[in-house]
XYZ file of C-alpha atoms in Angstrom:
284
model
C -0.941 15.019 19.707
C 0.569 17.509 17.299
C -1.645 17.796 14.231
C 1.161 17.046 11.805
C 2.037 13.830 13.664
C -1.588 12.641 13.663
C -1.920 13.527 9.992
C 1.103 11.398 9.131
C -0.187 8.550 11.286
C -3.593 8.748 9.614
C -1.942 8.128 6.240
C 0.095 5.221 7.640
C -3.080 3.698 9.067
C -4.941 3.971 5.773
C -2.096 2.334 3.812
C -2.012 -0.502 6.376
C -5.745 -1.042 6.036
C -5.827 -0.945 2.225
C -2.421 -2.462 1.475
C -2.002 -0.006 -1.375
C -0.841 3.587 -1.763
C -3.298 4.094 -4.627
C -6.235 2.711 -2.631
C -5.222 4.793 0.376
C -5.112 7.895 -1.811
C -8.571 7.095 -3.166
C -10.028 6.658 0.318
C -8.440 9.873 1.591
C -9.254 11.910 -1.517
C -5.652 12.854 -2.317
C -3.060 11.851 -4.899
C -0.627 8.995 -4.329
C 2.360 11.353 -3.992
C 0.722 12.915 -0.926
C 0.301 9.490 0.676
C 3.934 8.592 -0.011
C 5.097 11.879 1.478
C 3.197 11.406 4.725
C 4.273 7.776 5.134
C 7.909 8.720 4.506
C 7.628 11.620 6.974
C 6.301 9.321 9.684
C 9.006 6.696 9.107
C 11.760 9.325 9.007
C 10.552 11.137 12.130
C 10.493 7.914 14.159
C 13.496 6.240 12.549
C 11.576 3.120 11.630
C 10.158 1.220 8.678
C 6.468 0.319 8.813
C 5.945 -1.411 5.469
C 7.665 -3.850 3.172
C 7.263 -2.605 -0.398
C 6.324 -5.533 -2.643
C 5.004 -5.973 -6.177
C 1.595 -6.754 -4.659
C 1.519 -3.595 -2.550
C 2.554 -2.401 0.888
C 2.766 -5.219 3.447
C 2.726 -4.301 7.119
C 5.843 -5.654 8.825
C 4.883 -8.177 11.526
C 6.810 -6.354 14.273
C 4.958 -3.100 13.471
C 1.442 -4.464 14.020
C 1.331 -2.764 17.429
C 1.822 0.617 15.746
C -1.305 0.128 13.634
C -3.280 -1.136 16.613
C -2.316 2.020 18.497
C -3.265 4.147 15.480
C -6.698 2.503 15.333
C -7.153 3.194 19.046
C -6.199 6.842 18.523
C -8.606 7.176 15.608
C -11.443 5.643 17.627
C -10.698 7.983 20.532
C -10.828 11.026 18.264
C -14.170 9.892 16.839
C -15.508 9.489 20.384
C -14.320 12.986 21.329
C -16.148 14.411 18.317
C -19.311 12.522 19.266
C -19.221 13.735 22.867
C -18.428 17.299 21.826
C -21.519 17.271 19.607
C -23.723 16.318 22.551
C -23.256 12.545 22.565
C -25.901 11.956 19.910
C -26.661 8.360 18.949
C -26.594 8.767 15.180
C -24.458 6.302 13.229
C -21.844 7.930 11.002
C -18.754 6.827 9.151
C -18.015 3.395 7.729
C -18.438 0.051 9.466
C -16.846 -3.023 7.933
C -18.380 -6.415 8.627
C -16.714 -9.668 7.641
C -18.681 -12.899 7.287
C -19.049 -15.968 5.076
C -20.099 -15.615 1.456
C -23.462 -17.256 2.192
C -24.304 -14.965 5.110
C -23.179 -11.855 3.220
C -25.272 -12.770 0.182
C -28.344 -14.176 1.898
C -28.628 -12.289 5.192
C -26.309 -9.332 5.746
C -26.918 -7.655 2.379
C -30.450 -6.737 3.465
C -29.229 -5.497 6.844
C -26.651 -3.300 5.110
C -29.284 -1.810 2.837
C -31.683 -1.093 5.696
C -28.987 0.524 7.823
C -27.692 2.794 5.082
C -31.210 3.841 4.130
C -32.028 4.847 7.725
C -28.780 6.572 8.678
C -27.525 9.537 6.675
C -23.746 9.712 6.545
C -23.401 6.005 7.299
C -21.652 3.520 5.019
C -21.166 -0.215 5.340
C -18.641 -2.543 3.750
C -19.284 -6.299 3.611
C -16.151 -8.435 3.396
C -17.262 -11.802 2.025
C -14.852 -14.620 2.774
C -14.866 -18.131 4.196
C -11.309 -17.657 5.498
C -10.112 -15.910 8.644
C -9.343 -12.392 7.443
C -6.453 -10.246 8.575
C -8.580 -7.862 10.627
C -5.911 -5.155 10.583
C -5.410 -5.237 6.828
C -9.114 -5.403 6.053
C -10.175 -3.092 8.911
C -13.044 -5.393 9.808
C -14.840 -3.891 12.787
C -17.407 -6.670 13.263
C -17.153 -10.417 12.601
C -20.244 -12.572 11.973
C -19.221 -16.229 12.044
C -20.805 -19.646 12.568
C -18.483 -21.529 14.874
C -18.632 -23.916 17.822
C -16.408 -21.464 19.708
C -14.559 -18.210 19.047
C -10.810 -18.148 18.531
C -8.669 -16.543 21.236
C -8.278 -13.291 19.280
C -12.056 -12.662 19.151
C -14.628 -11.654 21.752
C -18.359 -11.713 21.134
C -21.804 -13.167 21.725
C -23.753 -16.007 20.113
C -27.027 -14.480 18.859
C -28.641 -17.392 16.987
C -28.103 -20.977 15.823
C -27.319 -21.831 12.207
C -28.812 -25.089 10.935
C -27.440 -27.504 8.318
C -29.158 -30.281 6.372
C -28.721 -32.462 3.276
C -30.188 -31.301 -0.067
C -30.450 -32.723 -3.585
C -32.352 -32.098 -6.808
C -34.435 -35.248 -6.266
C -34.660 -38.365 -4.112
C -32.709 -40.582 -6.483
C -29.223 -39.180 -5.844
C -26.697 -41.423 -4.092
C -23.366 -39.639 -4.549
C -22.256 -36.647 -2.480
C -20.588 -33.292 -3.031
C -18.129 -32.481 -0.252
C -16.560 -29.413 1.364
C -12.901 -28.462 1.078
C -10.696 -25.495 1.956
C -11.986 -23.382 4.867
C -15.326 -25.247 4.773
C -13.538 -28.487 5.700
C -13.493 -27.198 9.299
C -17.272 -26.724 9.429
C -19.634 -28.876 11.484
C -21.157 -30.108 8.204
C -17.785 -31.294 6.884
C -17.002 -33.020 10.169
C -20.281 -34.937 9.976
C -19.547 -35.994 6.395
C -16.055 -37.121 7.369
C -17.557 -39.382 10.031
C -20.495 -40.769 8.025
C -19.821 -40.565 4.255
C -17.271 -42.790 2.553
C -14.738 -41.007 0.299
C -15.799 -43.466 -2.419
C -19.251 -41.822 -2.422
C -17.860 -38.294 -2.968
C -17.574 -37.024 -6.538
C -16.739 -33.298 -6.297
C -15.458 -31.069 -3.496
C -15.848 -27.299 -3.247
C -14.941 -24.454 -0.868
C -18.214 -22.507 -1.238
C -21.736 -23.395 -0.119
C -23.117 -21.190 -2.901
C -21.286 -23.278 -5.500
C -22.311 -26.519 -3.787
C -25.935 -25.357 -4.003
C -25.635 -24.811 -7.741
C -24.012 -28.202 -8.321
C -26.717 -29.962 -6.312
C -29.430 -28.096 -8.217
C -27.984 -29.357 -11.509
C -28.279 -32.935 -10.255
C -25.797 -35.726 -9.774
C -25.166 -35.357 -6.073
C -26.254 -34.576 -2.517
C -24.726 -31.762 -0.527
C -24.936 -30.337 2.969
C -26.005 -26.687 3.061
C -26.966 -24.060 5.611
C -30.738 -24.459 5.870
C -31.432 -20.842 4.959
C -29.611 -21.488 1.671
C -31.134 -24.859 0.815
C -34.705 -24.178 2.004
C -35.004 -21.081 -0.170
C -34.068 -22.899 -3.379
C -37.115 -24.484 -5.059
C -34.822 -26.622 -7.210
C -33.751 -28.587 -4.137
C -35.460 -31.006 -1.771
C -34.371 -31.468 1.812
C -33.237 -35.039 2.490
C -34.326 -35.611 6.094
C -33.635 -39.311 5.650
C -29.919 -38.906 5.031
C -28.575 -36.944 7.984
C -29.652 -35.294 11.247
C -30.325 -31.591 11.558
C -26.994 -30.057 12.622
C -26.620 -26.714 14.385
C -23.768 -24.364 15.242
C -23.828 -21.039 17.134
C -23.761 -17.837 15.071
C -21.544 -15.206 16.674
C -21.232 -11.442 16.456
C -17.663 -10.690 17.496
C -14.748 -8.298 17.197
C -10.993 -8.547 17.508
C -9.803 -8.286 21.115
C -7.811 -5.146 20.262
C -10.598 -3.378 18.382
C -11.777 -0.251 20.179
C -15.570 -0.346 20.188
C -16.823 3.208 19.754
C -20.392 4.313 20.379
C -21.426 3.994 16.734
C -19.935 0.483 16.562
C -21.900 -0.498 19.656
C -25.079 0.826 18.024
C -24.442 -1.159 14.821
C -23.590 -4.319 16.768
C -26.752 -4.008 18.853
C -28.951 -3.508 15.775
C -27.227 -6.372 13.972
C -27.823 -8.665 16.954
C -31.519 -7.804 17.009
C -31.740 -8.297 13.248
C -30.181 -11.776 13.380
C -32.273 -12.795 16.376
C -35.356 -11.794 14.378
C -34.254 -14.267 11.694
C -33.504 -17.072 14.180
C -36.209 -19.422 12.870
C -35.036 -19.068 9.266
C -31.380 -19.433 10.237
C -32.059 -22.562 12.284
C -34.066 -24.136 9.458
């Protein structure tokens, strides 16, 4: 590939991943005019438009997703060539972006990120904390860590542990419940509540287990939490009498179109071992 063409494509890829010319310029270490010039050069050369310019930023046009997928494949291939040319060493370099729930990012993956970056020089990690299904192109999430009964069709991965859920409250006198809404309404915990708890017994709903924990700790209600969240909080007692111990597989996955380079395989392998080492805590 001609260097100028790859250079233009690299700028297009970065704008697609950040959704912003200014953020792309910051990541690439250039000014925003340089980013605009390269994006315009790519679009002009190929007679196409890649982005819709909006007040919120640059939105990738749906029928141009395949261009960004191809660009990510090209970038991964170049990184692999560099690794092989340097002797195929196993060191982890560059940035790996992991997306997971807010509870797992805060209570589990933050320590893994710290340990990895302390051990590997030149390695950076980004944690994308969200309970929703992220746009993996826009966010450039290389690895997905999700509790789910099964993976969606656009993901491939392996279940490495089981995540447990139980009921928690500030004391044994609570009778009302706090419920899950938003993305959490699709969780195994929410499904159990929908089958066993009357809407008349629900006072407040929330889309974050971290917020539900705080509300339960203040009193006035019972909530279902991941066991590793509820068991760690000394303000809460586990209500074994109110519900069974629920479990759901915890997956490490990637998008089906993500090219898994050597350094991504190394990170995924270490992450799998790390989560398996926490299996007792995660199960609860």
